[in-house]
Amino acid sequence: MQVFIADSSPLLDERLTNLFSELPGLEIVGQAHDLDDAILAISRLKPDFAMIDVHLLGRLGLDLLTAVTRGEEEPFVMMLANDVSPGPTSYTCAGADILLYKPSDLGKTLTIIKRLLQQFQPMNAEVAPEVA
């Protein structure tokens, strides 16, 4: 499962990278600290899972969420927030699959990732033709 992390905190990026490095089947394919870089990278890399901070260097992660959930191959999106503004409903209505609060909910992140890995089947995997 390919993961992209868009967060304004290099410290959190490092923490998540260390946490995820222990999980077989998971690959961090990119990271960004600002909205423009994240939009370009996610549209190019097409990750299966995106972790998006609600605030990316002064701009709203909601803008990124809207951009990445418009395509045909939408990633599973986990929004990360320090507080509840602009409100949990705003994120789920815009396409987020889940909203977690950092740092209090970060322990849940690993549990969620492990569950996704168990259910994950690559979207681009080709199905072998049946042999007659």
mmCIF file of C-alpha atoms in Angstrom, residues 51-115:
data_model
loop_
_atom_site.group_PDB
_atom_site.id
_atom_site.type_symbol
_atom_site.label_atom_id
_atom_site.label_comp_id
_atom_site.label_asym_id
_atom_site.label_seq_id
_atom_site.Cartn_x
_atom_site.Cartn_y
_atom_site.Cartn_z
ATOM 1 C CA MET A 51 -2.639 11.526 5.449
ATOM 2 C CA ILE A 52 -3.450 15.234 5.261
ATOM 3 C CA ASP A 53 -2.919 17.869 7.944
ATOM 4 C CA VAL A 54 -5.855 20.294 8.155
ATOM 5 C CA HIS A 55 -3.349 23.187 8.115
ATOM 6 C CA LEU A 56 -0.565 23.123 5.531
ATOM 7 C CA LEU A 57 1.737 26.108 6.032
ATOM 8 C CA GLY A 58 -1.045 28.632 6.474
ATOM 9 C CA ARG A 59 -3.515 27.061 4.049
ATOM 10 C CA LEU A 60 -6.323 24.635 4.695
ATOM 11 C CA GLY A 61 -5.863 20.930 4.098
ATOM 12 C CA LEU A 62 -9.522 21.024 3.126
ATOM 13 C CA ASP A 63 -8.384 22.539 -0.191
ATOM 14 C CA LEU A 64 -6.057 19.568 -0.718
ATOM 15 C CA LEU A 65 -8.782 17.136 0.303
ATOM 16 C CA THR A 66 -11.131 18.635 -2.281
ATOM 17 C CA ALA A 67 -8.450 18.377 -4.972
ATOM 18 C CA VAL A 68 -7.503 14.738 -4.308
ATOM 19 C CA THR A 69 -11.044 13.417 -3.974
ATOM 20 C CA ARG A 70 -12.110 14.675 -7.396
ATOM 21 C CA GLY A 71 -10.216 12.089 -9.409
ATOM 22 C CA GLU A 72 -11.182 8.626 -10.526
ATOM 23 C CA GLU A 73 -8.687 6.902 -8.239
ATOM 24 C CA GLU A 74 -9.332 8.495 -4.889
ATOM 25 C CA PRO A 75 -6.998 7.518 -2.065
ATOM 26 C CA PHE A 76 -8.270 6.597 1.382
ATOM 27 C CA VAL A 77 -7.915 9.956 3.154
ATOM 28 C CA MET A 78 -7.117 10.445 6.832
ATOM 29 C CA MET A 79 -7.258 14.063 7.976
ATOM 30 C CA LEU A 80 -5.114 15.069 10.980
ATOM 31 C CA ALA A 81 -6.169 18.040 13.121
ATOM 32 C CA ASN A 82 -4.905 19.870 16.191
ATOM 33 C CA ASP A 83 -8.385 21.193 16.900
ATOM 34 C CA VAL A 84 -11.910 20.869 15.585
ATOM 35 C CA SER A 85 -11.991 23.886 13.268
ATOM 36 C CA PRO A 86 -13.609 24.148 10.755
ATOM 37 C CA GLY A 87 -15.470 21.106 12.117
ATOM 38 C CA PRO A 88 -15.393 17.342 11.574
ATOM 39 C CA THR A 89 -18.432 17.379 9.300
ATOM 40 C CA SER A 90 -16.657 19.683 6.849
ATOM 41 C CA TYR A 91 -13.962 17.077 6.271
ATOM 42 C CA THR A 92 -16.188 14.036 5.916
ATOM 43 C CA CYS A 93 -18.565 15.905 3.601
ATOM 44 C CA ALA A 94 -15.591 16.925 1.447
ATOM 45 C CA GLY A 95 -14.443 13.315 1.082
ATOM 46 C CA ALA A 96 -12.277 12.436 4.094
ATOM 47 C CA ASP A 97 -12.627 8.851 5.244
ATOM 48 C CA ILE A 98 -11.593 9.622 8.815
ATOM 49 C CA LEU A 99 -10.543 12.573 10.993
ATOM 50 C CA LEU A 100 -8.073 12.095 13.850
ATOM 51 C CA TYR A 101 -6.803 14.609 16.359
ATOM 52 C CA LYS A 102 -3.089 14.887 16.943
ATOM 53 C CA PRO A 103 -1.378 14.017 19.090
ATOM 54 C CA SER A 104 -4.114 12.337 21.144
ATOM 55 C CA ASP A 105 -5.382 10.055 18.352
ATOM 56 C CA LEU A 106 -2.053 9.192 16.711
ATOM 57 C CA GLY A 107 -2.004 5.828 18.465
ATOM 58 C CA LYS A 108 -5.155 4.962 16.499
ATOM 59 C CA THR A 109 -3.316 5.651 13.249
ATOM 60 C CA LEU A 110 -1.286 2.464 13.429
ATOM 61 C CA THR A 111 -4.399 0.385 14.148
ATOM 62 C CA ILE A 112 -6.216 1.912 11.181
ATOM 63 C CA ILE A 113 -3.230 1.395 8.876
ATOM 64 C CA LYS A 114 -2.923 -2.265 9.922
ATOM 65 C CA ARG A 115 -6.618 -2.833 9.178
#
